[in-house]
Coordinates of C-alpha atoms in Angstrom, one line a residue:
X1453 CA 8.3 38.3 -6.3
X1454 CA 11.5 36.5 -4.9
X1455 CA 14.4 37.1 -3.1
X1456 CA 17.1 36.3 -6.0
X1457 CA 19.6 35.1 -3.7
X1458 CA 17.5 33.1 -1.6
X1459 CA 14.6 32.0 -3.5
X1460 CA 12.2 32.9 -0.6
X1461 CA 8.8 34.6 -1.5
X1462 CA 7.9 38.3 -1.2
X1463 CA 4.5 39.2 0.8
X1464 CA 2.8 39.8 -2.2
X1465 CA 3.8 35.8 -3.3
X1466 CA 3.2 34.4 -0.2
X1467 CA -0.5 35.1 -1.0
X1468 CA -1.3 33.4 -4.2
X1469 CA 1.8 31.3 -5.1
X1470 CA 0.6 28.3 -2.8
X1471 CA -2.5 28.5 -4.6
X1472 CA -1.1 28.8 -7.8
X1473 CA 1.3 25.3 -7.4
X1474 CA -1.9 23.7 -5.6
X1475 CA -4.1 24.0 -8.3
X1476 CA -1.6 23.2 -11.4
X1477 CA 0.0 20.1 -9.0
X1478 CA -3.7 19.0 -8.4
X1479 CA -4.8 19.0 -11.3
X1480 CA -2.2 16.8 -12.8
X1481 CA -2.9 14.5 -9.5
X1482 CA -6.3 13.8 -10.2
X1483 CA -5.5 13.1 -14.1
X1484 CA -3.1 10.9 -12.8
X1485 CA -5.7 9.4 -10.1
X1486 CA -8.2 8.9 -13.2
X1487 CA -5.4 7.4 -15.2
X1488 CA -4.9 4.7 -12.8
X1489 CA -8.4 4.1 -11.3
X1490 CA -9.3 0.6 -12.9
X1491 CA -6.4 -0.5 -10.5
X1492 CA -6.4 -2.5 -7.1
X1493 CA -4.2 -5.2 -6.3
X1494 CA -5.2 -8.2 -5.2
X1495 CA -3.8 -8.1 -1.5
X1496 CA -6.2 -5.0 -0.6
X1497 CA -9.3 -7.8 -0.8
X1498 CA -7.5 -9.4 1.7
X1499 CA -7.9 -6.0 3.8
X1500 CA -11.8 -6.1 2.8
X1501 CA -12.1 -9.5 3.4
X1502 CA -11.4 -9.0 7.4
X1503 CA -12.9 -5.6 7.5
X1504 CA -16.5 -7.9 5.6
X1505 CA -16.3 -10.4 8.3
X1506 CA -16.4 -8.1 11.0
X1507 CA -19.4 -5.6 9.7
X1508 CA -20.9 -9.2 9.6
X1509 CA -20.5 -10.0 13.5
X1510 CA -18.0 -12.6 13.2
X1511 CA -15.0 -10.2 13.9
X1512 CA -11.7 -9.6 12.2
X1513 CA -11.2 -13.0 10.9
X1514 CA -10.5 -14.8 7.9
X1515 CA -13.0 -17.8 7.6
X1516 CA -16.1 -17.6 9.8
X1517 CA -15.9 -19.6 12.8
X1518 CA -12.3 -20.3 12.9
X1519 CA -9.5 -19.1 15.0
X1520 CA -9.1 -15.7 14.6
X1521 CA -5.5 -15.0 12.1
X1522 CA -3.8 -11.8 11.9
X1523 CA -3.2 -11.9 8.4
X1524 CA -3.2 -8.3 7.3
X1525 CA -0.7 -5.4 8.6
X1526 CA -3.4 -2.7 8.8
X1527 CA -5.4 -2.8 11.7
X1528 CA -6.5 0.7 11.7
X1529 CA -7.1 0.8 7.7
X1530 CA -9.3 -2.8 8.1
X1531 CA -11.1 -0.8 11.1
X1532 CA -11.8 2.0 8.4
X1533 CA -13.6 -0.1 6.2
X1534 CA -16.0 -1.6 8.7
X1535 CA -18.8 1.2 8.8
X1536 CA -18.6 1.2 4.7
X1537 CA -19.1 -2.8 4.8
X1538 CA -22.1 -2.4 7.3
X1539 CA -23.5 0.0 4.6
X1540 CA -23.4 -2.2 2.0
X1541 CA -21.2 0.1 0.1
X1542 CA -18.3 -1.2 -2.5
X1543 CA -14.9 -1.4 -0.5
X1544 CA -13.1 -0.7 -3.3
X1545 CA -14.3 2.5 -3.9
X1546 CA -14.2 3.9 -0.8
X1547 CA -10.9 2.6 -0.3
X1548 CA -9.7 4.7 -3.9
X1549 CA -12.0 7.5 -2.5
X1550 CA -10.0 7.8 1.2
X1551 CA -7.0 7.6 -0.6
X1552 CA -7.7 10.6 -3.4
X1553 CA -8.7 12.8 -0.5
X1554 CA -5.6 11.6 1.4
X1555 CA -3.6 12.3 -1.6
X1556 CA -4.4 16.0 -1.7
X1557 CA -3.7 16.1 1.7
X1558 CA 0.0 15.3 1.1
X1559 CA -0.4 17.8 -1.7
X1560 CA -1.4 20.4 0.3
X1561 CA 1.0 20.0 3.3
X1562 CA 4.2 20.0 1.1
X1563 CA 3.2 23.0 -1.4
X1564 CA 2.4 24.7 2.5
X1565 CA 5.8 23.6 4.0
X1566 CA 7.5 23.8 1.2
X1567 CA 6.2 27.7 0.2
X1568 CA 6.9 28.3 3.6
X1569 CA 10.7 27.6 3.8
X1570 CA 12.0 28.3 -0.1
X1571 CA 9.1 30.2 -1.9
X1572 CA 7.5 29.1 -5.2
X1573 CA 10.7 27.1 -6.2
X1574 CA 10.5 25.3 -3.2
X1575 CA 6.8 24.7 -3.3
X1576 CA 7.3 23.4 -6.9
X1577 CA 10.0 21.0 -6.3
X1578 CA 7.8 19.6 -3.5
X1579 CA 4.5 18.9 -4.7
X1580 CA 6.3 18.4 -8.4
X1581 CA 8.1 15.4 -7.0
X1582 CA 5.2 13.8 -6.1
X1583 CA 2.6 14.7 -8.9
X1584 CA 5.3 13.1 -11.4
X1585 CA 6.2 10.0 -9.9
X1586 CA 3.9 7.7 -11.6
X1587 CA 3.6 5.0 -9.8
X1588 CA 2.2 7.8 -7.1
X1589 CA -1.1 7.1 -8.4
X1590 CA -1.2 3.2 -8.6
X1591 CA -0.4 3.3 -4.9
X1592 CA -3.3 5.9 -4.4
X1593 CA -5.9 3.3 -6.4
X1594 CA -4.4 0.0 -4.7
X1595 CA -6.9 -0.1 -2.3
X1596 CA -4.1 -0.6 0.3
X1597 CA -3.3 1.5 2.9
X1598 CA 0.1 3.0 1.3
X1599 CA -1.2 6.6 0.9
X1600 CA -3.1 6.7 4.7
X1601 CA 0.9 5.4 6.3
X1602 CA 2.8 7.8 4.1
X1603 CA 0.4 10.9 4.7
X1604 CA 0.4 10.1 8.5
X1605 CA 4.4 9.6 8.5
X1606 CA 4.8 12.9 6.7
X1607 CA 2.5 14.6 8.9
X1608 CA 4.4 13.7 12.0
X1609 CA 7.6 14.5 9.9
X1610 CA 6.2 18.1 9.5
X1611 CA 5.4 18.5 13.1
X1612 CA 9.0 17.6 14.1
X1613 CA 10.2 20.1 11.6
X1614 CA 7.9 22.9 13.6
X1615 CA 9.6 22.2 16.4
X1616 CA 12.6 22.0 15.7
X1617 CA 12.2 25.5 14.1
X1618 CA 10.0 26.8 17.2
X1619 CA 6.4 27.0 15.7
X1620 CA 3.5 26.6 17.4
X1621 CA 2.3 22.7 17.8
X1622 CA -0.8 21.1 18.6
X1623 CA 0.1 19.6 21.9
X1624 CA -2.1 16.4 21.3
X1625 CA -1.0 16.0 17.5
X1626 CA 2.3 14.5 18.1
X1627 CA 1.2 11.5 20.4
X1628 CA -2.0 10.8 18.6
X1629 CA 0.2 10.8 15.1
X1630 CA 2.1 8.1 16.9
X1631 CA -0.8 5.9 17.7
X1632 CA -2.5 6.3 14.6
X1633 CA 1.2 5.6 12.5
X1634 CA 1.7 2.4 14.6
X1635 CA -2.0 1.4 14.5
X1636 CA -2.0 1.7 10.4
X1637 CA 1.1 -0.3 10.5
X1638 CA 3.3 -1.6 13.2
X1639 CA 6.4 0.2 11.6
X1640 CA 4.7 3.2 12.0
X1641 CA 6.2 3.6 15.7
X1642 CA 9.7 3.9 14.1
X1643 CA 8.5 5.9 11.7
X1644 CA 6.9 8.9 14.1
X1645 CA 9.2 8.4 17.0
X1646 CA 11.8 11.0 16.1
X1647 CA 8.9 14.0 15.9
X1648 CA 7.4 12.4 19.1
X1649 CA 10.9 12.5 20.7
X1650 CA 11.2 16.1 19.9
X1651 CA 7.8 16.7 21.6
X1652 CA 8.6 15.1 24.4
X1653 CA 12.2 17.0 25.1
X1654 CA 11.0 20.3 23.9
X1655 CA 7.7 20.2 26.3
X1656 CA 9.2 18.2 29.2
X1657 CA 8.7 20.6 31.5
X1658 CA 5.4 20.7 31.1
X1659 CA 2.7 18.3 33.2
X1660 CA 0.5 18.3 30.1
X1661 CA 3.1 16.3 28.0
X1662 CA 3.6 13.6 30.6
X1663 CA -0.2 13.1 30.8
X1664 CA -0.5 12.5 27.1
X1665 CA 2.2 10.3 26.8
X1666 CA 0.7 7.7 29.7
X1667 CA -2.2 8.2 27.6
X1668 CA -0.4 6.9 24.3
X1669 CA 1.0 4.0 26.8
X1670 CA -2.2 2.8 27.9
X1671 CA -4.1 3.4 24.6
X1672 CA -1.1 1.7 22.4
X1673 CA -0.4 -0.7 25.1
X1674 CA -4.1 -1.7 25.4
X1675 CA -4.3 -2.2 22.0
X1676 CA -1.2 -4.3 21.7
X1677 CA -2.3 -6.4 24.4
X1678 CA -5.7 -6.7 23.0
X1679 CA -4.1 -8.0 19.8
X1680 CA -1.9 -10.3 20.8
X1681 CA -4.5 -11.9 23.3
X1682 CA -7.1 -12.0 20.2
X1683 CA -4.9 -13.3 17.6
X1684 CA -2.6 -15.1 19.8
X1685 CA 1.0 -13.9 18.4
X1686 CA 3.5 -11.1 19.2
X1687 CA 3.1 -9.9 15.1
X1688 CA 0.8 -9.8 12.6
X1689 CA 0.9 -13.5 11.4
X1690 CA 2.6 -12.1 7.4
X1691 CA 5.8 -11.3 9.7
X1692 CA 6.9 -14.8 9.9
X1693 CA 5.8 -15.8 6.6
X1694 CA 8.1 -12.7 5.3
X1695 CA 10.3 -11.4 7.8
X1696 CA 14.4 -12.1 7.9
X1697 CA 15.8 -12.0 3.9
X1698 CA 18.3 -9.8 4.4
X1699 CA 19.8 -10.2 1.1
X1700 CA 16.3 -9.2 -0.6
X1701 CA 16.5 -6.0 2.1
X1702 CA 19.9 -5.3 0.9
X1703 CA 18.7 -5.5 -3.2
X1704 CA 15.2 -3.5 -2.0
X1705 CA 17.6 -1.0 -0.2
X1706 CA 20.2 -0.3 -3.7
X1707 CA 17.2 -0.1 -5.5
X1708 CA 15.3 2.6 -3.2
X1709 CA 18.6 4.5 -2.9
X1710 CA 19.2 4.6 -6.7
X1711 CA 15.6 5.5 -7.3
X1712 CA 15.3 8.8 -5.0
X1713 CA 19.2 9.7 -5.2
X1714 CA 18.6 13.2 -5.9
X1715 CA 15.7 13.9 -3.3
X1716 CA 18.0 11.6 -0.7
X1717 CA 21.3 14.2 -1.4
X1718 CA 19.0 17.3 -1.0
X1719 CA 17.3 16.3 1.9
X1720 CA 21.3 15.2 3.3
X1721 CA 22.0 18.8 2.7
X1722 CA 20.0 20.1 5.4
X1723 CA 22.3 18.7 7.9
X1724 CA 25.1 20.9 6.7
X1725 CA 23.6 24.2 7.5
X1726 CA 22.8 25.5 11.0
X1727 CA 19.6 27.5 10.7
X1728 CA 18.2 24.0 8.4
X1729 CA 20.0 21.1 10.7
X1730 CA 17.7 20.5 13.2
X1731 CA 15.3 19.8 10.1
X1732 CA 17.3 17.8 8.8
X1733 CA 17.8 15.6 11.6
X1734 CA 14.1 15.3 11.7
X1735 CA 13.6 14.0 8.6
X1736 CA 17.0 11.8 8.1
X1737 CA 15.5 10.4 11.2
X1738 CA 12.4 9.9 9.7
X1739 CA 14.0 8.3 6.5
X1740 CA 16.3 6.3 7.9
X1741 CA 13.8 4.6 10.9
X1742 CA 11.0 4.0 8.0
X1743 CA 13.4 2.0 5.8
X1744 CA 15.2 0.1 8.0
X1745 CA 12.4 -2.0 8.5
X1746 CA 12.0 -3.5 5.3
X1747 CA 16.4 -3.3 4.8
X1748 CA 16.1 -6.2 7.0
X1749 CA 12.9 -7.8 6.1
X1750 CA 13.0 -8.2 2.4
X1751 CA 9.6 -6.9 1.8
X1752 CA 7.6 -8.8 -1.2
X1753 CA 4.4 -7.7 -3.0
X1754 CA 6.7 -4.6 -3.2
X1755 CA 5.1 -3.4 -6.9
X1756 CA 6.3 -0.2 -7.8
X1757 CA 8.2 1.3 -5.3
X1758 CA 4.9 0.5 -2.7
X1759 CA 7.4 0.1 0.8
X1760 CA 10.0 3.2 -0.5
X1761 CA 7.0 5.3 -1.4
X1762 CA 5.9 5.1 2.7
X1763 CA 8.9 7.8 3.0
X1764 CA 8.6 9.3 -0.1
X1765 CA 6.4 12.2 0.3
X1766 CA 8.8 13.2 3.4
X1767 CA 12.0 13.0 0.7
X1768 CA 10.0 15.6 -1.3
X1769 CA 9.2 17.7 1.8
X1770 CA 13.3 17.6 2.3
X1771 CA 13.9 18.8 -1.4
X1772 CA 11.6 21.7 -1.0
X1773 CA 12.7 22.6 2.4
X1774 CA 16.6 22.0 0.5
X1775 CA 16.0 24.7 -2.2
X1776 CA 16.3 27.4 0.1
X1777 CA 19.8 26.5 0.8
X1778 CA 21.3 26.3 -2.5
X1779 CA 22.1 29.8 -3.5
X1780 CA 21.2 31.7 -5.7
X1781 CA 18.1 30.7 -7.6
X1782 CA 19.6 29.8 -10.6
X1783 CA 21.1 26.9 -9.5
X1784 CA 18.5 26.1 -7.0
X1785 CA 16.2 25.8 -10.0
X1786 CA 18.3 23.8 -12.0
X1787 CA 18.9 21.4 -8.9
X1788 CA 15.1 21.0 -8.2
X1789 CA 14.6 20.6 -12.1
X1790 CA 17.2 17.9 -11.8
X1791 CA 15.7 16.2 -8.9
X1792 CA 11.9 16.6 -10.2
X1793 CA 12.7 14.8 -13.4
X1794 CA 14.7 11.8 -11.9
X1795 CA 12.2 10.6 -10.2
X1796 CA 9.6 11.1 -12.7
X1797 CA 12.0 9.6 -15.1
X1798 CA 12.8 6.9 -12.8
X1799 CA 8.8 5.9 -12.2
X1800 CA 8.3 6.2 -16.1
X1801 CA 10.7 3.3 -16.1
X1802 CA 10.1 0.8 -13.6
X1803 CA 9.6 -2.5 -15.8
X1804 CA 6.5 -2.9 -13.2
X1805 CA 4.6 -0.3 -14.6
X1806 CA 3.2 -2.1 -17.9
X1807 CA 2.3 -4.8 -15.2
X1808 CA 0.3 -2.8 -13.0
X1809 CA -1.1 -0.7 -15.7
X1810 CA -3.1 -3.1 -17.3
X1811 CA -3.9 -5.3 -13.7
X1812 CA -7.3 -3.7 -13.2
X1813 CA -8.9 -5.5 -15.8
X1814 CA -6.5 -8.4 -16.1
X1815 CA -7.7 -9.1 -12.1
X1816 CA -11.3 -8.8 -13.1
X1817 CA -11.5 -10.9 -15.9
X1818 CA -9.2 -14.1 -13.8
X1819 CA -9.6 -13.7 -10.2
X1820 CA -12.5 -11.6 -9.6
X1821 CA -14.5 -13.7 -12.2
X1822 CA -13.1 -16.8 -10.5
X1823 CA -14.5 -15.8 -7.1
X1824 CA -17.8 -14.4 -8.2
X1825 CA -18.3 -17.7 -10.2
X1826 CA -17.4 -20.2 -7.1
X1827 CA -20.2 -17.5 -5.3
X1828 CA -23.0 -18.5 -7.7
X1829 CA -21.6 -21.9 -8.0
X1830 CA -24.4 -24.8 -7.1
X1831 CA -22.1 -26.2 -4.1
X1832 CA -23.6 -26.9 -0.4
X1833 CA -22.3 -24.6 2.4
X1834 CA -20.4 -27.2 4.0
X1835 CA -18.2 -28.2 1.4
X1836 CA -17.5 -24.1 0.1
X1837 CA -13.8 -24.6 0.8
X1838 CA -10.9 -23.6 -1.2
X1839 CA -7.6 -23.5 -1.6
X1840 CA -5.4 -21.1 -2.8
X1841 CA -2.1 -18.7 -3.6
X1842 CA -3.4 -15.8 -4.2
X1843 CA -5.8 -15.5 -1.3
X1844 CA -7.5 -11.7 -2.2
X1845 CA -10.2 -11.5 -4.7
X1846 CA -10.7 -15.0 -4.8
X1847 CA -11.3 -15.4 -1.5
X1848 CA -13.8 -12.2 -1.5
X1849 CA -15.8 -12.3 -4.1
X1850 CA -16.3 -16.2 -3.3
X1851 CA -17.4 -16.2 0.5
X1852 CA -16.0 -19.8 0.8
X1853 CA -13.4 -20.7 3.4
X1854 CA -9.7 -20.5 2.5
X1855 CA -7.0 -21.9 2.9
X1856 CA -3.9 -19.7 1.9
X1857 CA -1.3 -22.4 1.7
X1858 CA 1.0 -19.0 1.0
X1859 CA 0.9 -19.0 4.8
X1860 CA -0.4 -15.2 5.0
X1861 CA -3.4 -16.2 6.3
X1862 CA -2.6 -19.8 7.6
X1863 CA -1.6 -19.6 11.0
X1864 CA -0.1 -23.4 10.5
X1865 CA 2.0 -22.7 7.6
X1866 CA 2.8 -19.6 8.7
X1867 CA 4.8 -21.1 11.8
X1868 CA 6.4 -24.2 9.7
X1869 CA 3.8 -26.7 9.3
X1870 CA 4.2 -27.8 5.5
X1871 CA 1.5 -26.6 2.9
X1872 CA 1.0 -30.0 1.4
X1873 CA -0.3 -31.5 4.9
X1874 CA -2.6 -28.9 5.7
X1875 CA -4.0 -28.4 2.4
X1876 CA -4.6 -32.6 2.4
X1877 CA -5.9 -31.9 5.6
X1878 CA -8.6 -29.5 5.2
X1879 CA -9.5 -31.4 1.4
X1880 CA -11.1 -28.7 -0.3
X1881 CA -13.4 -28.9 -2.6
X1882 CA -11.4 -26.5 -5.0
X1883 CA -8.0 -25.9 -5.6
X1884 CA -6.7 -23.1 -7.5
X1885 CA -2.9 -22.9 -8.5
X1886 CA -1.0 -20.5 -10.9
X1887 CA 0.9 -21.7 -13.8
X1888 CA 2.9 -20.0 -16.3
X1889 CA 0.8 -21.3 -19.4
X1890 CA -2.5 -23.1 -19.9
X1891 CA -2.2 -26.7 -18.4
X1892 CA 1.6 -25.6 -17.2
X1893 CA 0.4 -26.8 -13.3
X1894 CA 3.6 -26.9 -11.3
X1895 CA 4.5 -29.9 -9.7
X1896 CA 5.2 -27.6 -6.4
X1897 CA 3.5 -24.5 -5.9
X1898 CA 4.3 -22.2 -2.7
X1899 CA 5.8 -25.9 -0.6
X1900 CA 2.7 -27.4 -2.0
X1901 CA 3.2 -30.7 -3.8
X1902 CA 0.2 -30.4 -6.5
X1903 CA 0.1 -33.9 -7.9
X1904 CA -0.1 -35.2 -4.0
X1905 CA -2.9 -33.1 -3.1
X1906 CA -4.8 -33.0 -6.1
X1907 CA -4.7 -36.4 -6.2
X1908 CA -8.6 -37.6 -7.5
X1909 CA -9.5 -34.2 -8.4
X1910 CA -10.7 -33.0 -11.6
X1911 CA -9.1 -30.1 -13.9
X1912 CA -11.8 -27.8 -14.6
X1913 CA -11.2 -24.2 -16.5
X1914 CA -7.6 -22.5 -17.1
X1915 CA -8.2 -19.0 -16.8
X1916 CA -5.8 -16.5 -18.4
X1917 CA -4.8 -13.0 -16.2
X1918 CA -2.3 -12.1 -18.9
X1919 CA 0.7 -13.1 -20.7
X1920 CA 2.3 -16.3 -18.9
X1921 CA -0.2 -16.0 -16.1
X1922 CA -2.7 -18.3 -15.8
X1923 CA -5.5 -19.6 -12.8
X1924 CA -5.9 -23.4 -12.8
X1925 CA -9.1 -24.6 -11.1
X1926 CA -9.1 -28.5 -10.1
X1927 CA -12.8 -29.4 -8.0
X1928 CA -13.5 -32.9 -6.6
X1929 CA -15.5 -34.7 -8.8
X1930 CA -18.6 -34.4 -7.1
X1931 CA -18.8 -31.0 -8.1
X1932 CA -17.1 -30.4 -10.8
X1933 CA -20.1 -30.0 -13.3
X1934 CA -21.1 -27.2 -10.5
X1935 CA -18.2 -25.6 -10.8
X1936 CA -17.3 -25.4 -14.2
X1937 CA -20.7 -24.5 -15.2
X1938 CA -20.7 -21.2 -13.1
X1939 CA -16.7 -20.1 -13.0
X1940 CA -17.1 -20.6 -17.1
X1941 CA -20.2 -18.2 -17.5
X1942 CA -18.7 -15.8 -15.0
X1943 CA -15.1 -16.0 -16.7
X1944 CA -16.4 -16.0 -20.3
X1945 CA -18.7 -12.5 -19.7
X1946 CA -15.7 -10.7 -17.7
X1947 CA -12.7 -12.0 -20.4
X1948 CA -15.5 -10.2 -23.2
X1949 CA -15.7 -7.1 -20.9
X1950 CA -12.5 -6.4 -20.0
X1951 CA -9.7 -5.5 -22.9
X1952 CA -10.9 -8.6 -24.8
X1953 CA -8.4 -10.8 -26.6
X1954 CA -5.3 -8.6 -24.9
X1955 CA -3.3 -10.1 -22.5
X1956 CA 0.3 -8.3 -23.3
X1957 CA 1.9 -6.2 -20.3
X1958 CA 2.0 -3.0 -22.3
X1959 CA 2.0 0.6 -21.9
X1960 CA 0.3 0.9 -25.2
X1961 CA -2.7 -1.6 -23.7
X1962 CA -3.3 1.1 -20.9
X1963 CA -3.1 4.1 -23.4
X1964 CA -5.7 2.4 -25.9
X1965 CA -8.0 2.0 -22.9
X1966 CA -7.6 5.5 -21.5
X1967 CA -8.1 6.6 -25.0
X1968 CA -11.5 4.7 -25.7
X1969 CA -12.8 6.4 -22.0
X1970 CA -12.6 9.9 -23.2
X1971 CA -15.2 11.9 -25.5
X1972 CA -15.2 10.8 -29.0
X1973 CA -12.6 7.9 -28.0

């Protein structure tokens, strides 16, 4: 039972209410996690494109034999992959596979800390915050590193919160969270230091303490100076490309805001009471240092909520800890009910979700089959050399040099030098550009003036992704037959296999799918 004032569980509770919430929230986690599995975005094969050179001896790189570009943010999550590539095992997979498990992690820790401070209620609106949010379980399929980030920063958020409130505390946890944080993602400095902090004043006295933190210093330094020796630049080379729109920042920051109101204003009322303040400094801190990053960087590729979520998980640890300071329980029900359902309401709605709920098989049937095509395509080594926008699956599946006249993996473009001239530069043998319709080529795409570089190339195959969304593939004449002879066999099997003769961004395209993979469907 539970204290009707204060919501906090009875001794007989505190035994199998976290097991209860656990196995209800987890089971709606991995429905959710098998709703969304056909998904990965396209950026993650960037990830496994790095993590696939390296396995092969060439380190982290992004075309064999050139100058080594820093053009993922992920160090530690590329590293993670390495083994897997060496084994010949599908990256994508294990990617999904670290991310499940990582998942139930965050599960587990805020039904624990949540149960802990508020009882059942509080264990509820916790885990319930983050089993509803939808687009919880399109970041958990990405591929990217969103779930590993987010489960380390709530993890170091915890600790703070122990010690703050004088629990016991792993000595080495708080120093190694920092390192690993900052090694997923170089944010993830800001986003541990207030629970490494709070270490450091709490066990200042101790000799122990100093030793571990010269040991994050050299470790963390070492590795920063390694970096920037091997790649040759302060910051991961997408910082320049994307960093410094502060008017995007200020449009992702009223939209974050908006989105997680509820779990924001509970996790604010910590502050205002003194046996729950020092908490919620902790994770204010927390919040606040993990979003002011992208307030001021404008962050792109940001499908469904993907840079907000990186503090999510520690919003719902605030809403759980916050039910234990409402009241009585009737209105701390009420309050979590209210908070629950925004955000599930809130995910339901995001006009990205039809997107992303039909991109699996829309990437396999245009990019994926693009790059395993230019694979089997009858072209010499030397002249496997491409260009391209969207520099993930094409790029991987094809093994050819890229260039990414984006700039996130152009070192060049990256620092000013104009796409046009190093795309005419490097003349590849294939160009691929995305238009809005078939044969809808943009005069410009990205800074890249088409008709100037394309210039005596041929038009090959027009591959639709979905509705206004098209790959264009031009190929110098030489091997154009080549080319169109393998990319058209490869396209033409994955456009029967994959939601044939659909390309509208639906939710009733995802449903029909989902439907025809269960028993009977």
């Amino acid at each position: 039972m539970e204290d009707t004032e204060t919501g906090v569980a009875s001794e007989p509770e505190s035994r199998r209410g976290p097991l209860t919430v656990l196995a209800g929230t987890g089971a709606l986690f991995l429905v959710g996690c098998w709703a969304a599995w056909f998904f990965t975005i396209d950026d993650a094969f960037i990830t496994f494109r790095y993590s696939a050179n390296m396995a092969n001896g060439h380190g982290p790189v992004w075309n064999v034999g050139e100058d080594p570009i820093e053009g993922f943010t992920n160090f530690l999550w590329m590293l993670w992959h390495v083994p897997f590539a060496l084994a010949g095992l599908p990256l994508e997979t294990v990617a999904k596979v670290t991310s499940v498990v990582l998942g139930a992690g965050l599960l587990v820790m805020l039904v624990r800390a949540g149960h802990r401070a508020a009882g059942l209620l509080g264990a509820l609106v916790a885990a319930g915050a983050l089993v509803l949010f939808v687009p919880t379980y399109f970041h958990v399929t990405a591929g990217l590193e969103t779930i590993a980030f987010a489960a380390v920063v709530l993890r170091a958020a915890s600790v703070g919160v122990d010690l703050v409130q004088r629990r016991a505390v792993r000595d080495w946890e708080p120093p190694l969270l920092l390192l690993l944080a900052g090694m997923i993602r170089p944010e993830g400095v800001l986003a541990t230091l207030p629970g490494f902090l709070v270490w450091c004043w709490l066990r200042r006295r101790q000799s122990r303490t100093w030793a571990l933190v010269v040991a994050v210093v050299i470790v963390g330094g070492g590795y920063f100076v390694w970096r920037w020796s091997y790649f040759g630049h302060l910051f991961p080379n997408t910082f320049y490309v994307k960093f410094g729109n502060l008017g995007a920042g200020s449009v992702w920051l009223e939209t974050t805001a908006w989105l997680f109101l509820p779990l924001l204003v509970l996790t604010a009322v910590l502050l205002f009471r003194k046996a729950s303040r020092g908490a919620g400094l902790v994770l204010c801190s927390v919040i606040l240092l993990t979003g002011m990053t992208y307030a001021v960087s404008g962050p792109t590729m940001d499908y469904l909520y993907r840079f907000a979520f990186h503090a999510f998980p520690v919003l719902c640890l605030g809403a759980g800890l916050a039910m234990a300071q409402l009241g009585r329980r009737g209105i701390a029900v009420l309050v979590g009910t209210v908070a629950a359902g925004w955000v599930a309401v809130a995910g339901v709605r995001s006009a990205e979700l039809p997107v992303a709920a039909n991109y699996g098989p829309d990437l396999q049937r245009a990019h994926v089959a693009i790059g395993k095509g230019l694979a089997a395509a009858q072209v010499p080594e030397a002249a496997r050399v491409l260009a391209v926008s969207d520099a993930g699956a094409i790029p991987y599946y094809s093994g050819w040099n890229a260039v990414d006249y984006i700039g996130l993996n152009d070192e060049a473009i990256a620092h000013g030098a104009a796409p046009t001239d190093v795309v005419k530069a490097a003349r590849p043998t294939v160009i691929v550009v995305t238009a809005h319709g078939p044969r809808a080529t943009p005069g410009v795409a990205y800074g890249m003036n088409l008709p100037e570089v394309a210039k005596g190339y041929d038009f090959v195959v027009d591959v639709q992704m979905r509705e206004g969304y098209f790959q264009e593939v031009f190929v110098l004449p030489e091997y154009a037959a080549q080319v169109k002879t393998a990319v058209d066999a490869s396209v033409g099997d994955a456009q029967r296999r994959y939601d044939p003769g659909r390309y509208e961004d639906t939710i009733d395209r995802w449903l029909d799918r989902l439907r025809a993979q269960l028993p009977g469907g």
